[in-house]
């Protein structure tokens, strides 16, 4: 986990890539690959909400947990990827005070010098509406459920496709229907549907979009 350093919104040499989309669409994989390709810092913003969700499951109040969040809470990402924590994360994410507590954390990261990639559900619409690149990565619910089911089973979690599909659809409904910062594609986002794409093809497409934006920026 890269340590967050507070920086000015006008930081020189900043370049923000905002990647949004539903669970298991591939945005995290794409975000990490894009960051590595360009030498940008990467933040999976979903881990912030998962970390808050884990604190809530441990008995803390949601808003207090968000305000007390430390980088160390995200030190072991895989420990935050259980179905229970995912559900808790989605529930705390609808609380306006929780979101407010985490907004500046994300914005500071986004404008750090050297470039940054953030993936989540409201990066291009709320957190970084001025991002130089916005991607909305999606896939069908069935494909996403298959991916997530394989991940969970490989990690030793007992589950089945029908259960995971129900969870994916329920989470999509919560994320898209919440009153504060609902999940949606920004008007100027590039849509990337990974339903029938290999990981390599999806990453290549995203890198192409970022490369074009960087070249365009140099020409202005």
PDB file of C-alpha atoms in Angstrom:
ATOM      1  CA  UNK A   1       0.000   0.000   0.000  1.00  0.00           C
ATOM      2  CA  UNK A   2       1.525   3.298  -1.081  1.00  0.00           C
ATOM      3  CA  UNK A   3       1.503   5.787   1.757  1.00  0.00           C
ATOM      4  CA  UNK A   4      -0.757   8.754   1.084  1.00  0.00           C
ATOM      5  CA  UNK A   5       0.960  12.139   1.010  1.00  0.00           C
ATOM      6  CA  UNK A   6      -1.208  15.240   1.111  1.00  0.00           C
ATOM      7  CA  UNK A   7      -0.581  17.436  -1.938  1.00  0.00           C
ATOM      8  CA  UNK A   8      -2.077  20.536  -3.469  1.00  0.00           C
ATOM      9  CA  UNK A   9      -4.808  20.257  -6.052  1.00  0.00           C
ATOM     10  CA  UNK A  10      -2.449  22.217  -8.349  1.00  0.00           C
ATOM     11  CA  UNK A  11       0.516  19.886  -7.868  1.00  0.00           C
ATOM     12  CA  UNK A  12       2.896  20.051 -10.805  1.00  0.00           C
ATOM     13  CA  UNK A  13       3.282  16.954 -12.973  1.00  0.00           C
ATOM     14  CA  UNK A  14       0.018  15.486 -11.711  1.00  0.00           C
ATOM     15  CA  UNK A  15      -2.069  13.320 -14.034  1.00  0.00           C
ATOM     16  CA  UNK A  16      -5.157  11.548 -12.782  1.00  0.00           C
ATOM     17  CA  UNK A  17      -6.742   8.421 -14.216  1.00  0.00           C
ATOM     18  CA  UNK A  18     -10.209   7.761 -12.768  1.00  0.00           C
ATOM     19  CA  UNK A  19     -11.552   4.227 -13.222  1.00  0.00           C
ATOM     20  CA  UNK A  20     -15.110   3.415 -12.167  1.00  0.00           C
ATOM     21  CA  UNK A  21     -17.357   0.420 -12.537  1.00  0.00           C
ATOM     22  CA  UNK A  22     -19.217  -2.364 -10.721  1.00  0.00           C
ATOM     23  CA  UNK A  23     -17.656  -5.154  -8.677  1.00  0.00           C
ATOM     24  CA  UNK A  24     -15.557  -7.768 -10.531  1.00  0.00           C
ATOM     25  CA  UNK A  25     -15.606  -5.869 -13.828  1.00  0.00           C
ATOM     26  CA  UNK A  26     -11.815  -5.796 -13.851  1.00  0.00           C
ATOM     27  CA  UNK A  27     -11.191  -2.186 -12.880  1.00  0.00           C
ATOM     28  CA  UNK A  28      -8.723  -3.093 -10.130  1.00  0.00           C
ATOM     29  CA  UNK A  29      -6.644  -5.286 -12.418  1.00  0.00           C
ATOM     30  CA  UNK A  30      -6.714  -2.623 -15.107  1.00  0.00           C
ATOM     31  CA  UNK A  31      -5.909   0.124 -12.606  1.00  0.00           C
ATOM     32  CA  UNK A  32      -2.860  -1.692 -11.258  1.00  0.00           C
ATOM     33  CA  UNK A  33      -1.594  -2.478 -14.757  1.00  0.00           C
ATOM     34  CA  UNK A  34      -2.062   1.095 -15.997  1.00  0.00           C
ATOM     35  CA  UNK A  35      -0.291   2.473 -12.929  1.00  0.00           C
ATOM     36  CA  UNK A  36       2.625   0.071 -13.392  1.00  0.00           C
ATOM     37  CA  UNK A  37       2.902   0.859 -17.116  1.00  0.00           C
ATOM     38  CA  UNK A  38       3.113   4.619 -16.623  1.00  0.00           C
ATOM     39  CA  UNK A  39       4.843   4.646 -13.236  1.00  0.00           C
ATOM     40  CA  UNK A  40       1.800   6.174 -11.516  1.00  0.00           C
ATOM     41  CA  UNK A  41       0.707   5.570  -7.927  1.00  0.00           C
ATOM     42  CA  UNK A  42      -2.393   3.377  -7.537  1.00  0.00           C
ATOM     43  CA  UNK A  43      -5.235   3.466  -5.027  1.00  0.00           C
ATOM     44  CA  UNK A  44      -8.036   0.923  -4.896  1.00  0.00           C
ATOM     45  CA  UNK A  45     -10.556   3.199  -3.196  1.00  0.00           C
ATOM     46  CA  UNK A  46     -12.818   0.251  -2.499  1.00  0.00           C
ATOM     47  CA  UNK A  47     -10.284  -0.825   0.103  1.00  0.00           C
ATOM     48  CA  UNK A  48     -11.065   2.348   2.069  1.00  0.00           C
ATOM     49  CA  UNK A  49     -14.709   1.318   2.361  1.00  0.00           C
ATOM     50  CA  UNK A  50     -13.799  -2.304   2.996  1.00  0.00           C
ATOM     51  CA  UNK A  51     -11.490  -1.205   5.807  1.00  0.00           C
ATOM     52  CA  UNK A  52     -14.306   0.841   7.318  1.00  0.00           C
ATOM     53  CA  UNK A  53     -16.642  -2.116   6.831  1.00  0.00           C
ATOM     54  CA  UNK A  54     -14.250  -4.401   8.709  1.00  0.00           C
ATOM     55  CA  UNK A  55     -14.091  -1.939  11.599  1.00  0.00           C
ATOM     56  CA  UNK A  56     -17.901  -1.819  11.664  1.00  0.00           C
ATOM     57  CA  UNK A  57     -18.123  -5.605  11.715  1.00  0.00           C
ATOM     58  CA  UNK A  58     -15.744  -5.475  14.685  1.00  0.00           C
ATOM     59  CA  UNK A  59     -18.189  -3.237  16.552  1.00  0.00           C
ATOM     60  CA  UNK A  60     -17.224   0.319  15.668  1.00  0.00           C
ATOM     61  CA  UNK A  61     -19.684   3.006  14.585  1.00  0.00           C
ATOM     62  CA  UNK A  62     -19.379   3.670  10.830  1.00  0.00           C
ATOM     63  CA  UNK A  63     -18.634   7.405  10.807  1.00  0.00           C
ATOM     64  CA  UNK A  64     -16.143   7.139  13.676  1.00  0.00           C
ATOM     65  CA  UNK A  65     -14.454   4.239  11.889  1.00  0.00           C
ATOM     66  CA  UNK A  66     -14.093   6.270   8.688  1.00  0.00           C
ATOM     67  CA  UNK A  67     -12.644   9.261  10.510  1.00  0.00           C
ATOM     68  CA  UNK A  68     -10.136   7.055  12.340  1.00  0.00           C
ATOM     69  CA  UNK A  69      -8.999   5.151   9.248  1.00  0.00           C
ATOM     70  CA  UNK A  70      -5.227   4.723   8.882  1.00  0.00           C
ATOM     71  CA  UNK A  71      -3.128   3.551   5.908  1.00  0.00           C
ATOM     72  CA  UNK A  72      -2.269   0.477   7.976  1.00  0.00           C
ATOM     73  CA  UNK A  73      -5.937  -0.584   7.743  1.00  0.00           C
ATOM     74  CA  UNK A  74      -5.298  -1.341   4.041  1.00  0.00           C
ATOM     75  CA  UNK A  75      -1.913  -3.026   4.553  1.00  0.00           C
ATOM     76  CA  UNK A  76      -3.267  -6.516   3.804  1.00  0.00           C
ATOM     77  CA  UNK A  77      -5.733  -6.126   0.894  1.00  0.00           C
ATOM     78  CA  UNK A  78      -6.564  -9.819   0.571  1.00  0.00           C
ATOM     79  CA  UNK A  79      -7.823  -9.914   4.152  1.00  0.00           C
ATOM     80  CA  UNK A  80     -10.412  -7.300   3.147  1.00  0.00           C
ATOM     81  CA  UNK A  81     -11.813  -9.271   0.211  1.00  0.00           C
ATOM     82  CA  UNK A  82     -14.286 -11.522   2.014  1.00  0.00           C
ATOM     83  CA  UNK A  83     -17.965 -11.534   1.096  1.00  0.00           C
ATOM     84  CA  UNK A  84     -18.948 -10.291   4.568  1.00  0.00           C
ATOM     85  CA  UNK A  85     -16.621  -7.317   4.397  1.00  0.00           C
ATOM     86  CA  UNK A  86     -17.744  -6.550   0.836  1.00  0.00           C
ATOM     87  CA  UNK A  87     -21.343  -6.398   2.015  1.00  0.00           C
ATOM     88  CA  UNK A  88     -20.467  -4.195   4.965  1.00  0.00           C
ATOM     89  CA  UNK A  89     -18.443  -1.903   2.679  1.00  0.00           C
ATOM     90  CA  UNK A  90     -21.386  -1.429   0.351  1.00  0.00           C
ATOM     91  CA  UNK A  91     -23.652  -0.615   3.296  1.00  0.00           C
ATOM     92  CA  UNK A  92     -21.347   1.960   4.896  1.00  0.00           C
ATOM     93  CA  UNK A  93     -20.696   3.543   1.492  1.00  0.00           C
ATOM     94  CA  UNK A  94     -24.275   4.873   1.391  1.00  0.00           C
ATOM     95  CA  UNK A  95     -23.697   6.940   4.554  1.00  0.00           C
ATOM     96  CA  UNK A  96     -22.929  10.555   3.537  1.00  0.00           C
ATOM     97  CA  UNK A  97     -20.734  11.234   6.581  1.00  0.00           C
ATOM     98  CA  UNK A  98     -18.587   8.197   5.809  1.00  0.00           C
ATOM     99  CA  UNK A  99     -18.091   9.292   2.215  1.00  0.00           C
ATOM    100  CA  UNK A 100     -17.240  12.846   3.299  1.00  0.00           C
ATOM    101  CA  UNK A 101     -14.597  11.566   5.696  1.00  0.00           C
ATOM    102  CA  UNK A 102     -12.841   9.732   2.873  1.00  0.00           C
ATOM    103  CA  UNK A 103     -13.180  12.285   0.054  1.00  0.00           C
ATOM    104  CA  UNK A 104     -10.142  14.424   0.902  1.00  0.00           C
ATOM    105  CA  UNK A 105      -8.045  11.302   1.459  1.00  0.00           C
ATOM    106  CA  UNK A 106      -8.753  10.303  -2.146  1.00  0.00           C
ATOM    107  CA  UNK A 107      -8.443  13.772  -3.696  1.00  0.00           C
ATOM    108  CA  UNK A 108      -5.040  14.370  -2.152  1.00  0.00           C
ATOM    109  CA  UNK A 109      -3.834  11.064  -3.546  1.00  0.00           C
ATOM    110  CA  UNK A 110      -5.237  11.862  -6.995  1.00  0.00           C
ATOM    111  CA  UNK A 111      -3.301  15.123  -7.429  1.00  0.00           C
ATOM    112  CA  UNK A 112       0.037  13.919  -6.133  1.00  0.00           C
ATOM    113  CA  UNK A 113       3.003  14.715  -8.345  1.00  0.00           C
ATOM    114  CA  UNK A 114       3.988  11.929 -10.704  1.00  0.00           C
ATOM    115  CA  UNK A 115       0.488  10.760 -11.618  1.00  0.00           C
ATOM    116  CA  UNK A 116      -2.122   8.578  -9.953  1.00  0.00           C
ATOM    117  CA  UNK A 117      -4.698   5.957 -10.846  1.00  0.00           C
ATOM    118  CA  UNK A 118      -7.760   5.588  -8.626  1.00  0.00           C
ATOM    119  CA  UNK A 119     -10.421   2.950  -9.111  1.00  0.00           C
ATOM    120  CA  UNK A 120     -13.808   2.888  -7.435  1.00  0.00           C
ATOM    121  CA  UNK A 121     -17.420   3.778  -8.134  1.00  0.00           C
ATOM    122  CA  UNK A 122     -17.577   7.587  -8.031  1.00  0.00           C
ATOM    123  CA  UNK A 123     -14.044   8.680  -8.940  1.00  0.00           C
ATOM    124  CA  UNK A 124     -14.846  10.308 -12.276  1.00  0.00           C
ATOM    125  CA  UNK A 125     -18.159  11.777 -11.130  1.00  0.00           C
ATOM    126  CA  UNK A 126     -17.467  12.973  -7.572  1.00  0.00           C
ATOM    127  CA  UNK A 127     -13.911  12.510  -6.350  1.00  0.00           C
ATOM    128  CA  UNK A 128     -11.999  13.609  -9.464  1.00  0.00           C
ATOM    129  CA  UNK A 129     -14.406  15.191 -11.973  1.00  0.00           C
ATOM    130  CA  UNK A 130     -11.428  16.998 -13.543  1.00  0.00           C
ATOM    131  CA  UNK A 131      -9.404  13.805 -14.077  1.00  0.00           C
ATOM    132  CA  UNK A 132      -7.427  13.784 -17.307  1.00  0.00           C
ATOM    133  CA  UNK A 133      -8.718  10.284 -18.124  1.00  0.00           C
ATOM    134  CA  UNK A 134     -11.975   8.653 -17.070  1.00  0.00           C
ATOM    135  CA  UNK A 135     -12.791   5.019 -17.734  1.00  0.00           C
ATOM    136  CA  UNK A 136     -15.962   3.133 -16.854  1.00  0.00           C
ATOM    137  CA  UNK A 137     -15.140  -0.569 -16.786  1.00  0.00           C
ATOM    138  CA  UNK A 138     -18.102  -2.938 -16.810  1.00  0.00           C
ATOM    139  CA  UNK A 139     -19.200  -6.478 -17.686  1.00  0.00           C
ATOM    140  CA  UNK A 140     -22.412  -8.468 -17.462  1.00  0.00           C
ATOM    141  CA  UNK A 141     -23.564  -9.509 -13.996  1.00  0.00           C
ATOM    142  CA  UNK A 142     -23.214 -13.173 -14.970  1.00  0.00           C
ATOM    143  CA  UNK A 143     -19.612 -12.794 -16.101  1.00  0.00           C
ATOM    144  CA  UNK A 144     -18.716 -10.778 -13.017  1.00  0.00           C
ATOM    145  CA  UNK A 145     -20.313 -13.339 -10.723  1.00  0.00           C
ATOM    146  CA  UNK A 146     -18.327 -16.138 -12.373  1.00  0.00           C
ATOM    147  CA  UNK A 147     -15.096 -14.197 -11.857  1.00  0.00           C
ATOM    148  CA  UNK A 148     -15.838 -13.367  -8.243  1.00  0.00           C
ATOM    149  CA  UNK A 149     -16.949 -16.929  -7.467  1.00  0.00           C
ATOM    150  CA  UNK A 150     -13.653 -18.296  -8.812  1.00  0.00           C
ATOM    151  CA  UNK A 151     -11.705 -15.764  -6.755  1.00  0.00           C
ATOM    152  CA  UNK A 152     -13.550 -16.623  -3.554  1.00  0.00           C
ATOM    153  CA  UNK A 153     -13.284 -20.360  -4.067  1.00  0.00           C
ATOM    154  CA  UNK A 154      -9.572 -20.085  -4.886  1.00  0.00           C
ATOM    155  CA  UNK A 155      -9.133 -18.212  -1.609  1.00  0.00           C
ATOM    156  CA  UNK A 156     -10.811 -21.057   0.262  1.00  0.00           C
ATOM    157  CA  UNK A 157     -14.246 -19.495   0.780  1.00  0.00           C
ATOM    158  CA  UNK A 158     -17.235 -21.855   0.529  1.00  0.00           C
ATOM    159  CA  UNK A 159     -19.717 -20.367  -1.952  1.00  0.00           C
ATOM    160  CA  UNK A 160     -21.514 -21.091  -5.223  1.00  0.00           C
ATOM    161  CA  UNK A 161     -22.304 -19.194  -8.418  1.00  0.00           C
ATOM    162  CA  UNK A 162     -26.000 -18.635  -7.655  1.00  0.00           C
ATOM    163  CA  UNK A 163     -25.196 -17.083  -4.277  1.00  0.00           C
ATOM    164  CA  UNK A 164     -22.484 -14.846  -5.713  1.00  0.00           C
ATOM    165  CA  UNK A 165     -24.724 -13.749  -8.596  1.00  0.00           C
ATOM    166  CA  UNK A 166     -27.422 -12.722  -6.119  1.00  0.00           C
ATOM    167  CA  UNK A 167     -24.809 -10.768  -4.128  1.00  0.00           C
ATOM    168  CA  UNK A 168     -23.474  -9.056  -7.257  1.00  0.00           C
ATOM    169  CA  UNK A 169     -26.944  -7.974  -8.357  1.00  0.00           C
ATOM    170  CA  UNK A 170     -27.846  -6.754  -4.874  1.00  0.00           C
ATOM    171  CA  UNK A 171     -24.644  -4.770  -4.620  1.00  0.00           C
ATOM    172  CA  UNK A 172     -25.161  -3.253  -8.074  1.00  0.00           C
ATOM    173  CA  UNK A 173     -28.628  -2.114  -7.002  1.00  0.00           C
ATOM    174  CA  UNK A 174     -27.299  -0.530  -3.800  1.00  0.00           C
ATOM    175  CA  UNK A 175     -24.394   1.175  -5.521  1.00  0.00           C
ATOM    176  CA  UNK A 176     -26.448   2.543  -8.402  1.00  0.00           C
ATOM    177  CA  UNK A 177     -29.460   3.463  -6.278  1.00  0.00           C
ATOM    178  CA  UNK A 178     -27.858   5.251  -3.345  1.00  0.00           C
ATOM    179  CA  UNK A 179     -28.786   8.916  -2.953  1.00  0.00           C
ATOM    180  CA  UNK A 180     -25.203  10.064  -2.393  1.00  0.00           C
ATOM    181  CA  UNK A 181     -22.706   9.596  -5.246  1.00  0.00           C
ATOM    182  CA  UNK A 182     -24.469   6.739  -7.036  1.00  0.00           C
ATOM    183  CA  UNK A 183     -22.369   4.551  -9.310  1.00  0.00           C
ATOM    184  CA  UNK A 184     -22.640   5.765 -12.887  1.00  0.00           C
ATOM    185  CA  UNK A 185     -20.387   6.556 -15.792  1.00  0.00           C
ATOM    186  CA  UNK A 186     -19.222  10.169 -16.094  1.00  0.00           C
ATOM    187  CA  UNK A 187     -20.508  11.822 -19.258  1.00  0.00           C
ATOM    188  CA  UNK A 188     -16.973  12.022 -20.659  1.00  0.00           C
ATOM    189  CA  UNK A 189     -15.859   8.566 -19.543  1.00  0.00           C
ATOM    190  CA  UNK A 190     -14.664   5.956 -22.025  1.00  0.00           C
ATOM    191  CA  UNK A 191     -16.776   2.792 -21.669  1.00  0.00           C
ATOM    192  CA  UNK A 192     -14.794  -0.444 -21.530  1.00  0.00           C
ATOM    193  CA  UNK A 193     -16.944  -3.604 -21.489  1.00  0.00           C
ATOM    194  CA  UNK A 194     -14.743  -6.539 -20.482  1.00  0.00           C
ATOM    195  CA  UNK A 195     -17.413  -9.247 -20.733  1.00  0.00           C
ATOM    196  CA  UNK A 196     -15.710 -10.898 -23.708  1.00  0.00           C
ATOM    197  CA  UNK A 197     -12.223  -9.424 -23.358  1.00  0.00           C
ATOM    198  CA  UNK A 198      -9.098 -11.085 -22.067  1.00  0.00           C
ATOM    199  CA  UNK A 199      -7.208  -9.349 -19.278  1.00  0.00           C
ATOM    200  CA  UNK A 200      -4.447  -8.488 -21.736  1.00  0.00           C
ATOM    201  CA  UNK A 201      -6.866  -6.943 -24.237  1.00  0.00           C
ATOM    202  CA  UNK A 202      -8.632  -4.898 -21.571  1.00  0.00           C
ATOM    203  CA  UNK A 203      -5.339  -3.590 -20.174  1.00  0.00           C
ATOM    204  CA  UNK A 204      -4.086  -2.746 -23.654  1.00  0.00           C
ATOM    205  CA  UNK A 205      -7.267  -0.825 -24.421  1.00  0.00           C
ATOM    206  CA  UNK A 206      -6.987   1.189 -21.204  1.00  0.00           C
ATOM    207  CA  UNK A 207      -3.316   1.952 -21.795  1.00  0.00           C
ATOM    208  CA  UNK A 208      -4.217   3.142 -25.269  1.00  0.00           C
ATOM    209  CA  UNK A 209      -6.771   5.594 -23.895  1.00  0.00           C
ATOM    210  CA  UNK A 210      -4.315   6.976 -21.341  1.00  0.00           C
ATOM    211  CA  UNK A 211      -1.508   7.237 -23.888  1.00  0.00           C
ATOM    212  CA  UNK A 212      -3.745   9.176 -26.272  1.00  0.00           C
ATOM    213  CA  UNK A 213      -4.753  11.580 -23.504  1.00  0.00           C
ATOM    214  CA  UNK A 214      -1.144  12.165 -22.455  1.00  0.00           C
ATOM    215  CA  UNK A 215      -0.071  12.850 -26.036  1.00  0.00           C
ATOM    216  CA  UNK A 216      -3.021  15.183 -26.502  1.00  0.00           C
ATOM    217  CA  UNK A 217      -2.108  17.064 -23.353  1.00  0.00           C
ATOM    218  CA  UNK A 218       1.437  17.620 -24.544  1.00  0.00           C
ATOM    219  CA  UNK A 219       0.119  19.075 -27.753  1.00  0.00           C
ATOM    220  CA  UNK A 220      -1.878  21.846 -26.059  1.00  0.00           C
TER     221      UNK A 220
END
